[in-house]
Amino acid sequence: MALIDLANPTRFLALAARVLPWLAAATALAFAAGLYLVWFTTPDDYQQGATVKIMFIHVPNAWLAMGVWTVMSIASIGTLVWRHPLADVAAKSAAPLGAAFTFLALVTGSLWGRPMWGTYWVWDARLTSVLVLLLMYLGVIALWRTVDDPSRAGRAAAILTLVGAVNLPVIKFSVDWWNTLHQPASVLRAGGPAIHPAILTPLLVMAIAFVLLFVTLHLAAMRNEILRRRVRSMWLMQAHAAQGA
Amino acid sequence: MTALSALLLRDMRLAVRVGGGALMGVLFFLIVVTLVPFAVGPDLAQLRRIGPAILWLGALLASLLTLDRLLAADHEDGSLDLILMGGTPLELAVLAKAVAHWVASCLPLVVATPLLGLFLNLEPLAIGAVALTLLAGTPALTCIGLIGAALSVALRRGGLLLPVLVLPLTVPVLIFGVAASNAAVAGPMSFGAPFLILCALSLGSLVLGPFAAAAALRHGLE
């Protein structure tokens, strides 16, 4: 089935209904396998003890925090260039998910930082640029919530998303530069030990589980958004009919 | 060309006449700088140390203040529709508006910087560095703000949304502006590197801003 066939929302809904249970099951399986590996097979770190297990939640969330913006950027190109009817639905429903993953990455990072660095928050370059990323997600969501007409909101949010995609590397670079200027890299060791397979395998399984979780939630959110728009247009039609009568 | 220069002159005239907000930004800048000693204490040594940062923050906020009128006023009286339908490329038209806005709202901030620098006990060298970095960096702020203004032009609560959209994107400009100002006084970095990056940011946004803003206007107002 080509991407263009999915432009018909009904066809997309049918596909989503067929695929979603399988995706949800796969997500649950991947999480079960990943959590089993994390809790029962990975050794505790010789320095960090059991807190190293936070990493298996933290790192996939941080990867997704950036990955979801990429998904939104591709969807935005779909909105502006190809005018694909589902592109802005995809972009809109990805934004809160991306914000949630970014928020979770920050929270787990700060919970991890408390025992490791002795503080919940340091103005480290990585933390700071992820915080700016969260602010940009919230800005996109705010824009979606300010414009009441969905297709106009979609194009405005698409432009903002692409401007953000151009700016994110610049922000990342400048925050790195700022941090090395202001404080030496004392908190986070640059590089760190190479990752042992005993850690890497569970981490990758958890990453797959989180990606599956995102795909599942994204499809479900897109379905909800399509249904919400149908309800909205029905209301509008009803209101017009009432006005005409 | 004449259409563009006419637009430029018109915007600058509107900004300085009654109802225009050109000097409002400078007044706001002055107030922000006046408020800082109340918050951090009147210790002159401390103020001298954080002075460049205060001036940059104040200028950043002051340049945001007038942004929501940049396109919204023209949208309300209908002249924005004429610009959209006119023969002049929209990208150039919004660039002309941004230049006019920069001359009317940001240049006064740069001019006011030496006086405010005296309040903060800055040395002449630091005052010069802050004024120079503001001169080089405020075009980036205006062009990034232009995108935000174009996105929020037709919204009822656009003025509220604008800072939320624009401020995260101004992080690099703030970082390199303050870094260059501090480097000029204290080191250990050279002034040149961050200043050149600041100029690069301005030039980059000068390209990105008008295109993104024009796209936002075309899609937003139909």
PDB file of N, CA and C in Angstrom, chain A residues 80 83 132 135-136 138-140 142-143 146-148 151-152 155-157 159-160 163-164 166-167 170-171 173-175 177-178 181-182, chain B residues 144 147 151 154-158 161 164-165 168-169 171-172 175-176 179 182 188-189 193-194 197 201 208 212 215-216 219-222:
ATOM      1  N   LEU A  80       3.717  20.746   3.977  1.00  0.00           N
ATOM      2  CA  LEU A  80       3.963  21.948   3.173  1.00  0.00           C
ATOM      3  C   LEU A  80       4.202  21.618   1.711  1.00  0.00           C
ATOM      4  N   ARG A  83       1.270  18.369   0.698  1.00  0.00           N
ATOM      5  CA  ARG A  83      -0.096  18.587   1.188  1.00  0.00           C
ATOM      6  C   ARG A  83      -0.793  17.266   1.506  1.00  0.00           C
ATOM      7  N   VAL A 132      15.996  23.049  26.357  1.00  0.00           N
ATOM      8  CA  VAL A 132      15.554  23.942  25.289  1.00  0.00           C
ATOM      9  C   VAL A 132      14.665  23.183  24.298  1.00  0.00           C
ATOM     10  N   LEU A 135      11.276  23.056  25.675  1.00  0.00           N
ATOM     11  CA  LEU A 135      10.603  24.350  25.506  1.00  0.00           C
ATOM     12  C   LEU A 135      10.068  24.487  24.083  1.00  0.00           C
ATOM     13  N   MET A 136      10.850  23.967  23.101  1.00  0.00           N
ATOM     14  CA  MET A 136      10.388  24.101  21.720  1.00  0.00           C
ATOM     15  C   MET A 136       9.198  23.189  21.443  1.00  0.00           C
ATOM     16  N   LEU A 138       6.984  22.464  23.670  1.00  0.00           N
ATOM     17  CA  LEU A 138       5.851  23.139  24.298  1.00  0.00           C
ATOM     18  C   LEU A 138       5.386  24.314  23.438  1.00  0.00           C
ATOM     19  N   GLY A 139       6.351  24.997  22.762  1.00  0.00           N
ATOM     20  CA  GLY A 139       5.969  26.078  21.871  1.00  0.00           C
ATOM     21  C   GLY A 139       5.115  25.589  20.714  1.00  0.00           C
ATOM     22  N   VAL A 140       5.516  24.455  20.115  1.00  0.00           N
ATOM     23  CA  VAL A 140       4.735  23.900  19.003  1.00  0.00           C
ATOM     24  C   VAL A 140       3.338  23.514  19.491  1.00  0.00           C
ATOM     25  N   ALA A 142       1.751  24.788  21.989  1.00  0.00           N
ATOM     26  CA  ALA A 142       1.015  26.033  22.248  1.00  0.00           C
ATOM     27  C   ALA A 142       0.462  26.602  20.952  1.00  0.00           C
ATOM     28  N   LEU A 143       1.274  26.518  19.876  1.00  0.00           N
ATOM     29  CA  LEU A 143       0.793  27.032  18.587  1.00  0.00           C
ATOM     30  C   LEU A 143      -0.406  26.218  18.097  1.00  0.00           C
ATOM     31  N   THR A 146      -3.496  27.316  19.852  1.00  0.00           N
ATOM     32  CA  THR A 146      -3.953  28.694  19.715  1.00  0.00           C
ATOM     33  C   THR A 146      -4.798  28.891  18.463  1.00  0.00           C
ATOM     34  N   VAL A 147      -4.478  28.156  17.389  1.00  0.00           N
ATOM     35  CA  VAL A 147      -5.218  28.321  16.138  1.00  0.00           C
ATOM     36  C   VAL A 147      -6.367  27.326  16.131  1.00  0.00           C
ATOM     37  N   ASP A 148      -7.595  27.809  15.876  1.00  0.00           N
ATOM     38  CA  ASP A 148      -8.713  26.874  15.996  1.00  0.00           C
ATOM     39  C   ASP A 148      -8.958  26.068  14.726  1.00  0.00           C
ATOM     40  N   SER A 151      -6.349  22.940   9.743  1.00  0.00           N
ATOM     41  CA  SER A 151      -5.424  22.909   8.603  1.00  0.00           C
ATOM     42  C   SER A 151      -4.515  24.130   8.620  1.00  0.00           C
ATOM     43  N   ARG A 152      -5.046  25.289   9.057  1.00  0.00           N
ATOM     44  CA  ARG A 152      -4.189  26.469   9.175  1.00  0.00           C
ATOM     45  C   ARG A 152      -3.173  26.275  10.279  1.00  0.00           C
ATOM     46  N   ARG A 155      -0.267  24.121   9.055  1.00  0.00           N
ATOM     47  CA  ARG A 155       0.789  24.728   8.242  1.00  0.00           C
ATOM     48  C   ARG A 155       1.675  25.641   9.072  1.00  0.00           C
ATOM     49  N   ALA A 156       1.056  26.380  10.017  1.00  0.00           N
ATOM     50  CA  ALA A 156       1.875  27.238  10.886  1.00  0.00           C
ATOM     51  C   ALA A 156       2.827  26.380  11.715  1.00  0.00           C
ATOM     52  N   ALA A 157       2.299  25.303  12.292  1.00  0.00           N
ATOM     53  CA  ALA A 157       3.147  24.442  13.133  1.00  0.00           C
ATOM     54  C   ALA A 157       4.226  23.781  12.295  1.00  0.00           C
ATOM     55  N   ILE A 159       5.776  25.072   9.684  1.00  0.00           N
ATOM     56  CA  ILE A 159       6.864  26.042   9.473  1.00  0.00           C
ATOM     57  C   ILE A 159       7.700  26.165  10.740  1.00  0.00           C
ATOM     58  N   LEU A 160       7.012  26.253  11.882  1.00  0.00           N
ATOM     59  CA  LEU A 160       7.754  26.373  13.144  1.00  0.00           C
ATOM     60  C   LEU A 160       8.623  25.138  13.387  1.00  0.00           C
ATOM     61  N   VAL A 163      11.666  25.363  11.103  1.00  0.00           N
ATOM     62  CA  VAL A 163      12.598  26.372  11.629  1.00  0.00           C
ATOM     63  C   VAL A 163      13.327  25.803  12.843  1.00  0.00           C
ATOM     64  N   GLY A 164      12.577  25.086  13.691  1.00  0.00           N
ATOM     65  CA  GLY A 164      13.193  24.455  14.848  1.00  0.00           C
ATOM     66  C   GLY A 164      14.216  23.415  14.435  1.00  0.00           C
ATOM     67  N   VAL A 166      16.031  23.383  11.787  1.00  0.00           N
ATOM     68  CA  VAL A 166      17.251  24.060  11.339  1.00  0.00           C
ATOM     69  C   VAL A 166      18.026  24.582  12.536  1.00  0.00           C
ATOM     70  N   ASN A 167      17.294  25.060  13.550  1.00  0.00           N
ATOM     71  CA  ASN A 167      17.947  25.716  14.680  1.00  0.00           C
ATOM     72  C   ASN A 167      18.478  24.753  15.728  1.00  0.00           C
ATOM     73  N   VAL A 170      22.141  24.199  15.760  1.00  0.00           N
ATOM     74  CA  VAL A 170      22.835  25.433  16.157  1.00  0.00           C
ATOM     75  C   VAL A 170      22.755  25.606  17.667  1.00  0.00           C
ATOM     76  N   ILE A 171      21.559  25.365  18.221  1.00  0.00           N
ATOM     77  CA  ILE A 171      21.387  25.503  19.668  1.00  0.00           C
ATOM     78  C   ILE A 171      22.276  24.503  20.394  1.00  0.00           C
ATOM     79  N   PHE A 173      25.002  23.079  19.362  1.00  0.00           N
ATOM     80  CA  PHE A 173      26.404  23.482  19.238  1.00  0.00           C
ATOM     81  C   PHE A 173      26.721  24.633  20.178  1.00  0.00           C
ATOM     82  N   SER A 174      25.840  25.641  20.214  1.00  0.00           N
ATOM     83  CA  SER A 174      26.181  26.812  21.016  1.00  0.00           C
ATOM     84  C   SER A 174      26.113  26.498  22.500  1.00  0.00           C
ATOM     85  N   VAL A 175      25.181  25.616  22.906  1.00  0.00           N
ATOM     86  CA  VAL A 175      25.115  25.263  24.320  1.00  0.00           C
ATOM     87  C   VAL A 175      26.351  24.460  24.728  1.00  0.00           C
ATOM     88  N   TRP A 177      29.282  24.778  23.416  1.00  0.00           N
ATOM     89  CA  TRP A 177      30.352  25.768  23.427  1.00  0.00           C
ATOM     90  C   TRP A 177      30.281  26.589  24.719  1.00  0.00           C
ATOM     91  N   TRP A 178      29.057  27.002  25.071  1.00  0.00           N
ATOM     92  CA  TRP A 178      28.828  27.816  26.265  1.00  0.00           C
ATOM     93  C   TRP A 178      29.288  27.066  27.509  1.00  0.00           C
ATOM     94  N   LEU A 181      32.949  26.738  27.926  1.00  0.00           N
ATOM     95  CA  LEU A 181      33.547  28.017  28.291  1.00  0.00           C
ATOM     96  C   LEU A 181      33.391  28.277  29.780  1.00  0.00           C
ATOM     97  N   HIS A 182      32.215  27.962  30.317  1.00  0.00           N
ATOM     98  CA  HIS A 182      31.901  28.371  31.680  1.00  0.00           C
ATOM     99  C   HIS A 182      32.410  27.405  32.737  1.00  0.00           C
TER     100      HIS A 182
ATOM    101  N   ILE B 144      14.612  36.388  13.689  1.00  0.00           N
ATOM    102  CA  ILE B 144      13.945  35.252  14.328  1.00  0.00           C
ATOM    103  C   ILE B 144      12.566  35.692  14.808  1.00  0.00           C
ATOM    104  N   ILE B 147       9.839  35.669  12.174  1.00  0.00           N
ATOM    105  CA  ILE B 147       9.157  34.392  11.951  1.00  0.00           C
ATOM    106  C   ILE B 147       8.017  34.247  12.949  1.00  0.00           C
ATOM    107  N   LEU B 151       4.006  33.988  12.216  1.00  0.00           N
ATOM    108  CA  LEU B 151       3.214  32.820  12.623  1.00  0.00           C
ATOM    109  C   LEU B 151       2.010  33.240  13.450  1.00  0.00           C
ATOM    110  N   ALA B 154      -2.232  36.397  12.700  1.00  0.00           N
ATOM    111  CA  ALA B 154      -3.687  36.394  12.581  1.00  0.00           C
ATOM    112  C   ALA B 154      -4.371  35.834  13.829  1.00  0.00           C
ATOM    113  N   LEU B 155      -3.588  35.613  14.882  1.00  0.00           N
ATOM    114  CA  LEU B 155      -4.183  34.990  16.063  1.00  0.00           C
ATOM    115  C   LEU B 155      -4.697  36.048  17.030  1.00  0.00           C
ATOM    116  N   ARG B 156      -5.756  35.708  17.703  1.00  0.00           N
ATOM    117  CA  ARG B 156      -6.299  36.660  18.684  1.00  0.00           C
ATOM    118  C   ARG B 156      -5.336  36.852  19.842  1.00  0.00           C
ATOM    119  N   ARG B 157      -4.707  35.765  20.282  1.00  0.00           N
ATOM    120  CA  ARG B 157      -3.786  35.886  21.412  1.00  0.00           C
ATOM    121  C   ARG B 157      -2.342  35.811  20.950  1.00  0.00           C
ATOM    122  N   GLY B 158      -2.086  36.307  19.729  1.00  0.00           N
ATOM    123  CA  GLY B 158      -0.762  36.181  19.144  1.00  0.00           C
ATOM    124  C   GLY B 158       0.333  36.793  19.996  1.00  0.00           C
ATOM    125  N   LEU B 161       1.591  34.391  22.470  1.00  0.00           N
ATOM    126  CA  LEU B 161       2.266  33.211  21.927  1.00  0.00           C
ATOM    127  C   LEU B 161       3.681  33.540  21.464  1.00  0.00           C
ATOM    128  N   VAL B 164       6.867  32.872  23.532  1.00  0.00           N
ATOM    129  CA  VAL B 164       7.035  31.430  23.755  1.00  0.00           C
ATOM    130  C   VAL B 164       7.668  30.773  22.531  1.00  0.00           C
ATOM    131  N   LEU B 165       7.258  31.222  21.346  1.00  0.00           N
ATOM    132  CA  LEU B 165       7.812  30.637  20.127  1.00  0.00           C
ATOM    133  C   LEU B 165       9.230  31.123  19.872  1.00  0.00           C
ATOM    134  N   PRO B 168      13.076  30.409  22.760  1.00  0.00           N
ATOM    135  CA  PRO B 168      14.012  29.280  22.691  1.00  0.00           C
ATOM    136  C   PRO B 168      14.969  29.376  21.511  1.00  0.00           C
ATOM    137  N   LEU B 169      14.494  29.999  20.411  1.00  0.00           N
ATOM    138  CA  LEU B 169      15.352  30.086  19.229  1.00  0.00           C
ATOM    139  C   LEU B 169      16.444  31.132  19.387  1.00  0.00           C
ATOM    140  N   VAL B 171      18.412  31.404  21.951  1.00  0.00           N
ATOM    141  CA  VAL B 171      19.469  30.939  22.864  1.00  0.00           C
ATOM    142  C   VAL B 171      20.881  31.117  22.287  1.00  0.00           C
ATOM    143  N   PRO B 172      21.142  30.693  21.029  1.00  0.00           N
ATOM    144  CA  PRO B 172      22.507  30.850  20.511  1.00  0.00           C
ATOM    145  C   PRO B 172      22.961  32.306  20.472  1.00  0.00           C
ATOM    146  N   ILE B 175      23.909  33.417  23.924  1.00  0.00           N
ATOM    147  CA  ILE B 175      25.152  32.792  24.374  1.00  0.00           C
ATOM    148  C   ILE B 175      26.362  33.501  23.770  1.00  0.00           C
ATOM    149  N   PHE B 176      26.343  33.665  22.434  1.00  0.00           N
ATOM    150  CA  PHE B 176      27.532  34.230  21.804  1.00  0.00           C
ATOM    151  C   PHE B 176      27.634  35.723  22.032  1.00  0.00           C
ATOM    152  N   ALA B 179      29.013  35.976  25.561  1.00  0.00           N
ATOM    153  CA  ALA B 179      30.373  35.429  25.589  1.00  0.00           C
ATOM    154  C   ALA B 179      31.362  36.396  24.958  1.00  0.00           C
ATOM    155  N   ASN B 182      31.911  39.385  27.318  1.00  0.00           N
ATOM    156  CA  ASN B 182      32.762  39.028  28.454  1.00  0.00           C
ATOM    157  C   ASN B 182      34.192  38.781  28.014  1.00  0.00           C
ATOM    158  N   PRO B 188      39.081  34.274  29.133  1.00  0.00           N
ATOM    159  CA  PRO B 188      40.354  33.886  28.531  1.00  0.00           C
ATOM    160  C   PRO B 188      40.239  33.698  27.015  1.00  0.00           C
ATOM    161  N   MET B 189      38.993  33.694  26.536  1.00  0.00           N
ATOM    162  CA  MET B 189      38.809  33.517  25.097  1.00  0.00           C
ATOM    163  C   MET B 189      39.157  34.813  24.380  1.00  0.00           C
ATOM    164  N   ALA B 193      36.442  35.099  18.021  1.00  0.00           N
ATOM    165  CA  ALA B 193      35.713  33.882  17.649  1.00  0.00           C
ATOM    166  C   ALA B 193      34.210  33.988  17.954  1.00  0.00           C
ATOM    167  N   PRO B 194      33.822  34.282  19.215  1.00  0.00           N
ATOM    168  CA  PRO B 194      32.376  34.367  19.457  1.00  0.00           C
ATOM    169  C   PRO B 194      31.719  35.496  18.687  1.00  0.00           C
ATOM    170  N   ILE B 197      31.035  34.281  15.225  1.00  0.00           N
ATOM    171  CA  ILE B 197      29.898  33.354  15.207  1.00  0.00           C
ATOM    172  C   ILE B 197      28.594  34.129  15.345  1.00  0.00           C
ATOM    173  N   LEU B 201      25.468  34.082  12.909  1.00  0.00           N
ATOM    174  CA  LEU B 201      24.079  33.826  13.293  1.00  0.00           C
ATOM    175  C   LEU B 201      23.161  34.896  12.697  1.00  0.00           C
ATOM    176  N   LEU B 208      17.230  32.970   6.619  1.00  0.00           N
ATOM    177  CA  LEU B 208      16.141  32.060   7.001  1.00  0.00           C
ATOM    178  C   LEU B 208      14.863  32.826   7.339  1.00  0.00           C
ATOM    179  N   ALA B 212      11.024  31.995   5.884  1.00  0.00           N
ATOM    180  CA  ALA B 212      10.077  31.326   6.767  1.00  0.00           C
ATOM    181  C   ALA B 212       8.886  32.229   7.056  1.00  0.00           C
ATOM    182  N   ALA B 215       6.593  32.360   4.051  1.00  0.00           N
ATOM    183  CA  ALA B 215       5.818  31.116   3.950  1.00  0.00           C
ATOM    184  C   ALA B 215       4.705  31.109   4.983  1.00  0.00           C
ATOM    185  N   ALA B 216       5.024  31.550   6.200  1.00  0.00           N
ATOM    186  CA  ALA B 216       4.009  31.561   7.256  1.00  0.00           C
ATOM    187  C   ALA B 216       2.865  32.500   6.889  1.00  0.00           C
ATOM    188  N   HIS B 219       0.663  30.970   4.125  1.00  0.00           N
ATOM    189  CA  HIS B 219      -0.192  29.891   4.591  1.00  0.00           C
ATOM    190  C   HIS B 219      -1.196  30.375   5.620  1.00  0.00           C
ATOM    191  N   GLY B 220      -0.796  31.408   6.366  1.00  0.00           N
ATOM    192  CA  GLY B 220      -1.655  31.827   7.471  1.00  0.00           C
ATOM    193  C   GLY B 220      -2.808  32.701   7.048  1.00  0.00           C
ATOM    194  N   LEU B 221      -2.579  33.550   6.044  1.00  0.00           N
ATOM    195  CA  LEU B 221      -3.627  34.484   5.627  1.00  0.00           C
ATOM    196  C   LEU B 221      -4.095  34.082   4.248  1.00  0.00           C
ATOM    197  N   GLU B 222      -5.273  33.545   4.166  1.00  0.00           N
ATOM    198  CA  GLU B 222      -5.742  33.204   2.827  1.00  0.00           C
ATOM    199  C   GLU B 222      -7.196  33.600   2.667  1.00  0.00           C
TER     200      GLU B 222
END
